[in-house]
CSV table of C-alpha atoms in Angstrom, one decimal:
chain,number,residue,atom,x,y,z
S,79,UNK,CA,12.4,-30.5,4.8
S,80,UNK,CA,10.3,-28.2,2.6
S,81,UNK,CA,12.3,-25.6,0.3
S,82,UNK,CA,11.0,-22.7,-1.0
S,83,UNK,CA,12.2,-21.0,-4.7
S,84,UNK,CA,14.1,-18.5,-2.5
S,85,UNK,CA,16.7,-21.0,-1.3
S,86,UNK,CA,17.5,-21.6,-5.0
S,87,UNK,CA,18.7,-18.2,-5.5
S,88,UNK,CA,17.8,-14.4,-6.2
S,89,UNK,CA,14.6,-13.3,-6.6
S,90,UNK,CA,13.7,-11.9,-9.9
S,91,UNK,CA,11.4,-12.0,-13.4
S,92,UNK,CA,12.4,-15.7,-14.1
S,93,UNK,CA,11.3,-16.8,-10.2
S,94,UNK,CA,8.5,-14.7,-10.6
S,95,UNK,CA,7.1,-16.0,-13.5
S,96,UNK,CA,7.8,-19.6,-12.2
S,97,UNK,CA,6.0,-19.3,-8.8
S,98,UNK,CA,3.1,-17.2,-10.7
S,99,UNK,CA,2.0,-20.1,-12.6
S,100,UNK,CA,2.5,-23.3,-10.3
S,101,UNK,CA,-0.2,-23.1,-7.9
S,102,UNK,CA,1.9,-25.4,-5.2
S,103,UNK,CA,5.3,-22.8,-5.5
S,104,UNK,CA,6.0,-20.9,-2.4
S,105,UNK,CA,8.8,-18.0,-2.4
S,106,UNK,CA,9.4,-18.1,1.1
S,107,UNK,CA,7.6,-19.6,3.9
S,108,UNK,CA,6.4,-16.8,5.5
S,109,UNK,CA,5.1,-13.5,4.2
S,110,UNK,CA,5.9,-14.0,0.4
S,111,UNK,CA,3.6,-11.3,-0.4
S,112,UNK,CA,6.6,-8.6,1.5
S,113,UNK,CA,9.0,-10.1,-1.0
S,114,UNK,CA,7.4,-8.9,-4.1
S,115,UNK,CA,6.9,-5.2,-2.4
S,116,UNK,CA,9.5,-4.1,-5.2
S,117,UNK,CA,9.0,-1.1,-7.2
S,118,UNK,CA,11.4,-2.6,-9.8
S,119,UNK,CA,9.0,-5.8,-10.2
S,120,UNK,CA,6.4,-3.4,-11.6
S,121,UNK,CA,6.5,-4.9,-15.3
S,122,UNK,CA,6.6,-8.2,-14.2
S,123,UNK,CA,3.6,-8.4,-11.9
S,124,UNK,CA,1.4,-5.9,-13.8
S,125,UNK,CA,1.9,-8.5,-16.8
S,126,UNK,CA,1.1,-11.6,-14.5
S,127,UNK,CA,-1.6,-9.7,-13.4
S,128,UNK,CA,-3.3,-9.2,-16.5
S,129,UNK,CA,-2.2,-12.8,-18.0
S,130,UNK,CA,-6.1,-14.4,-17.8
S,131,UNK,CA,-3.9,-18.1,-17.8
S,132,UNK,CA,-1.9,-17.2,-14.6
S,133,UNK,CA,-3.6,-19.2,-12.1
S,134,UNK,CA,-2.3,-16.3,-9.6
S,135,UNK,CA,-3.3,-13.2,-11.3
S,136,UNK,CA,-5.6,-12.2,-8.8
S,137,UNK,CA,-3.3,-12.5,-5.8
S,138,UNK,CA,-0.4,-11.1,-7.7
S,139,UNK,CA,-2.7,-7.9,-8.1
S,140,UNK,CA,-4.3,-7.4,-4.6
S,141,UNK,CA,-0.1,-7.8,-3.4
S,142,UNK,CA,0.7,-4.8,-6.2
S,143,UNK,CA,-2.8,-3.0,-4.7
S,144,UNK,CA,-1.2,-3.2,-0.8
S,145,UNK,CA,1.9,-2.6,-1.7
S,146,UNK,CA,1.5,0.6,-3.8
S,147,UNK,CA,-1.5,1.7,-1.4
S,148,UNK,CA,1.2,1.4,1.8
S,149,UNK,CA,4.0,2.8,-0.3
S,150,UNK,CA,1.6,6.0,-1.0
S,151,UNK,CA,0.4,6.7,2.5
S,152,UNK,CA,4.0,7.2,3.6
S,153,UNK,CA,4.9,9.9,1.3
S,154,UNK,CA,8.7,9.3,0.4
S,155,UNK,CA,9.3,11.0,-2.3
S,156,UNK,CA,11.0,8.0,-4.3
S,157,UNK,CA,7.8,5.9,-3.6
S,158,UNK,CA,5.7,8.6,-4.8
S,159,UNK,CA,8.0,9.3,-8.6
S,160,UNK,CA,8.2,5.2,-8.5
S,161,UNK,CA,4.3,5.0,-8.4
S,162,UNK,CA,3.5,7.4,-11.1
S,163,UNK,CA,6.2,5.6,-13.3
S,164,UNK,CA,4.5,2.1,-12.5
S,165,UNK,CA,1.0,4.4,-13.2
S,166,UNK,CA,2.8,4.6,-16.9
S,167,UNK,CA,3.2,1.2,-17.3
S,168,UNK,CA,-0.2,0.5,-16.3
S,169,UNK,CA,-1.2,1.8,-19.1
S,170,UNK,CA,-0.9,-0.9,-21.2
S,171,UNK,CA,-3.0,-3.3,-19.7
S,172,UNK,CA,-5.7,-0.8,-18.5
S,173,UNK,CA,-8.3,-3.0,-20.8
S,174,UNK,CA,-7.8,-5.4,-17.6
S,175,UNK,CA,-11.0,-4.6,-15.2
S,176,UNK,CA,-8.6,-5.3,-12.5
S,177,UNK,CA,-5.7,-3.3,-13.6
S,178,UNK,CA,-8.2,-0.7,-14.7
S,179,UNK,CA,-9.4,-0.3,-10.8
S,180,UNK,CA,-6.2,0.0,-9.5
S,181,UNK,CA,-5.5,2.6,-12.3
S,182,UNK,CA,-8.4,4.6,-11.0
S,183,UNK,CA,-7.3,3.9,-7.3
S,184,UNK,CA,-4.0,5.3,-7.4
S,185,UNK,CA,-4.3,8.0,-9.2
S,186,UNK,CA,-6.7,9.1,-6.5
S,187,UNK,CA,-4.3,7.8,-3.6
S,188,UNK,CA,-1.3,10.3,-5.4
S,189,UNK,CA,-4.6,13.2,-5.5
S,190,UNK,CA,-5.0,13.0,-1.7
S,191,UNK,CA,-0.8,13.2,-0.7
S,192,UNK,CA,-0.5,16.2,-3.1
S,193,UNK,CA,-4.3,18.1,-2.1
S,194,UNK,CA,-4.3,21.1,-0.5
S,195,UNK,CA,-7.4,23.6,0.3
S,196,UNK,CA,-10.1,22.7,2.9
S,197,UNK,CA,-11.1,19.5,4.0
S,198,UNK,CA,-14.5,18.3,5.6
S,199,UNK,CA,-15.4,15.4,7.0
S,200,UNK,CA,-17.0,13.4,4.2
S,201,UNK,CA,-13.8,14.1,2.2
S,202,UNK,CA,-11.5,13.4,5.2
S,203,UNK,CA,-13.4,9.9,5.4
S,204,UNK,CA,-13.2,9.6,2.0
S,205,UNK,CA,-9.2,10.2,1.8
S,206,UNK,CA,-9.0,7.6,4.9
S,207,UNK,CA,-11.0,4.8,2.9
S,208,UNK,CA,-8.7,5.4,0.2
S,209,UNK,CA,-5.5,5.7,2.0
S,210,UNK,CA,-6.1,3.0,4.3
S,211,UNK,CA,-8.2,0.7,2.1
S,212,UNK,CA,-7.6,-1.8,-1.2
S,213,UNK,CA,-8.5,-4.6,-3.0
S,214,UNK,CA,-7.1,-7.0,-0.3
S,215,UNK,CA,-8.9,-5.5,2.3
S,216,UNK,CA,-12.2,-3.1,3.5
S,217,UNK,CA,-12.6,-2.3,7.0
S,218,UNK,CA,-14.7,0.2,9.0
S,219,UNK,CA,-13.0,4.1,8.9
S,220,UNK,CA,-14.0,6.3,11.2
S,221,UNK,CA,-13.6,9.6,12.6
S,222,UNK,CA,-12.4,8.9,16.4
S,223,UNK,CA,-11.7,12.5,17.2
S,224,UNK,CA,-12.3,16.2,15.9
S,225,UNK,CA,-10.3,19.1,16.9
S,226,UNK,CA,-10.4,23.0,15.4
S,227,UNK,CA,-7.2,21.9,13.0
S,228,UNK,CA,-7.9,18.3,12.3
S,229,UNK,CA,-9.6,14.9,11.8
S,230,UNK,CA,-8.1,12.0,13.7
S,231,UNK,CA,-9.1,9.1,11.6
S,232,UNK,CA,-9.0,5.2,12.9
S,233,UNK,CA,-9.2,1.9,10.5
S,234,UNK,CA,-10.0,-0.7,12.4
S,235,UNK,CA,-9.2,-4.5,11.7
S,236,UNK,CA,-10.7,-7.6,12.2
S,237,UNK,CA,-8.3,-8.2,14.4
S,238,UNK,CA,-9.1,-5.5,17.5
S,239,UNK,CA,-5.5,-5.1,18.5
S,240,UNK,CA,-4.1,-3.6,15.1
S,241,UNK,CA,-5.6,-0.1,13.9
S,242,UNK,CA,-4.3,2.5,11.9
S,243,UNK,CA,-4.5,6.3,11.7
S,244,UNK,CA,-4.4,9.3,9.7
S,245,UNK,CA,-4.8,12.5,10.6
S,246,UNK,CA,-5.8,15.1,8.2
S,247,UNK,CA,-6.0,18.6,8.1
S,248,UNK,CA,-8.7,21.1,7.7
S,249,UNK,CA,-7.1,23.6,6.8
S,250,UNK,CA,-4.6,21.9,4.1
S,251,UNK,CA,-5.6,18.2,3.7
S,252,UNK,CA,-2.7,17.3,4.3
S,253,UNK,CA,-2.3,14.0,6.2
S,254,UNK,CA,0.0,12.4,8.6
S,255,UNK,CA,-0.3,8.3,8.8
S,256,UNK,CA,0.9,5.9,12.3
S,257,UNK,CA,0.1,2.1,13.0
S,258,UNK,CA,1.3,2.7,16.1
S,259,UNK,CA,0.0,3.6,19.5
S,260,UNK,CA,2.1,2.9,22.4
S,261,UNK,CA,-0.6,2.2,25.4
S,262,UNK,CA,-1.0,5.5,27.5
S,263,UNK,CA,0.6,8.0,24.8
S,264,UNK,CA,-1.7,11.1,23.9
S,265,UNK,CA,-1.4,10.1,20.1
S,266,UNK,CA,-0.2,8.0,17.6
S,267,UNK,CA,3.3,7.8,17.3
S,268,UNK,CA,3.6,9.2,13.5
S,269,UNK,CA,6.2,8.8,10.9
S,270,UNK,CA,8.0,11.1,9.7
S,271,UNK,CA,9.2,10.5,6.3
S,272,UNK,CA,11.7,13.9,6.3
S,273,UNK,CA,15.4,13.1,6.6
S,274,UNK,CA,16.8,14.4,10.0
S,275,UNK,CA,20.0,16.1,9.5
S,276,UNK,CA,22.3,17.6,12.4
S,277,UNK,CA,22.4,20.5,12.9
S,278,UNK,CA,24.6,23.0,11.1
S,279,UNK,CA,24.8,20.3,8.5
């Protein structure tokens, strides 16, 4: 029966650092990448990350790229505050080329949640690449539809059943992101990242 470092306890810097340099260490069997999408791991894997000796370095950063990237496009609030904190910490290790990209890259990702003022469609493909794009992964963006208010924008994957959206204003640049479509509905179904509160609460 194979065991994973998970099954041995909680996950944190020590595991982390253990799995990071043994090539054959799993965390979990499936998905181990989700288990690291912790904004209080930040130290930890920007460190690994720019460690030229950790045999996972690379990996360690495309996970920190994807989850950073996914964590942006959603627009909570927390995510946003946690990102520029981990943006601080970056610093240290922006010497890295790698590091130094993803620097660069999410600054630009925090630009396009907080832009306002008129958007066209270079920039709006442009905000989509970098919204819905990373180091782990490039695929085609496209503008799929154009109204008076806004650009519906479509990435599509490899795979041809998994897209995702954004659709961004003209008027405001402000965007609105779904990876989901339920078959016959007129749109994506987006998220909403405001709390809902009763009403008269």
């Amino acid at each position: 029966m194979e065991r994973y470092l998970l099954d041995e306890g909680v996950l944190d810097e020590v595991m982390i650092r253990r799995w990071a340099f043994d090539l054959e260490a799993e965390l979990v069997q499936q998905d181990e990448d989700l288990v690291l999408h912790d904004w209080s791991f930040a130290a930890t894997i920007l460190d690994l990350a720019a460690d030229p000796s950790c045999p996972k370095a690379e990996y360690l950063l495309e996970i920190w790229d994807d989850f950073t990237r996914n964590s942006t496009v959603h627009q909570v609030p927390s995510d946003l505050e946690a990102a520029r904190q981990a943006l601080s910490l970056a610093e240290a290790y922006k010497h890295h080329s790698g590091i130094a990209r993803w620097i660069a890259d999410q600054r630009e990702r925090l630009k396009c949640v907080s832009r306002t003022g008129p958007t066209d469609r270079a920039t709006a493909l442009w905000m989509a690449d970098m919204m819905l794009n990373g180091l782990a992964r490039s695929c085609p963006i496209d503008i799929i539809l154009e109204t008076a208010a806004d650009f519906l924008v479509q990435m599509s994957f490899p795979n041809p059943s998994y897209k995702e959206w954004l659709l961004i204003s003209k008027a405001t640049g402000g965007l609105r992101y779904s990876r989901y479509w339920p078959e016959g509905a007129a749109e994506p179904s987006w998220f909403d990242p405001k709390p809902r509160h009763r009403a008269g609460s």
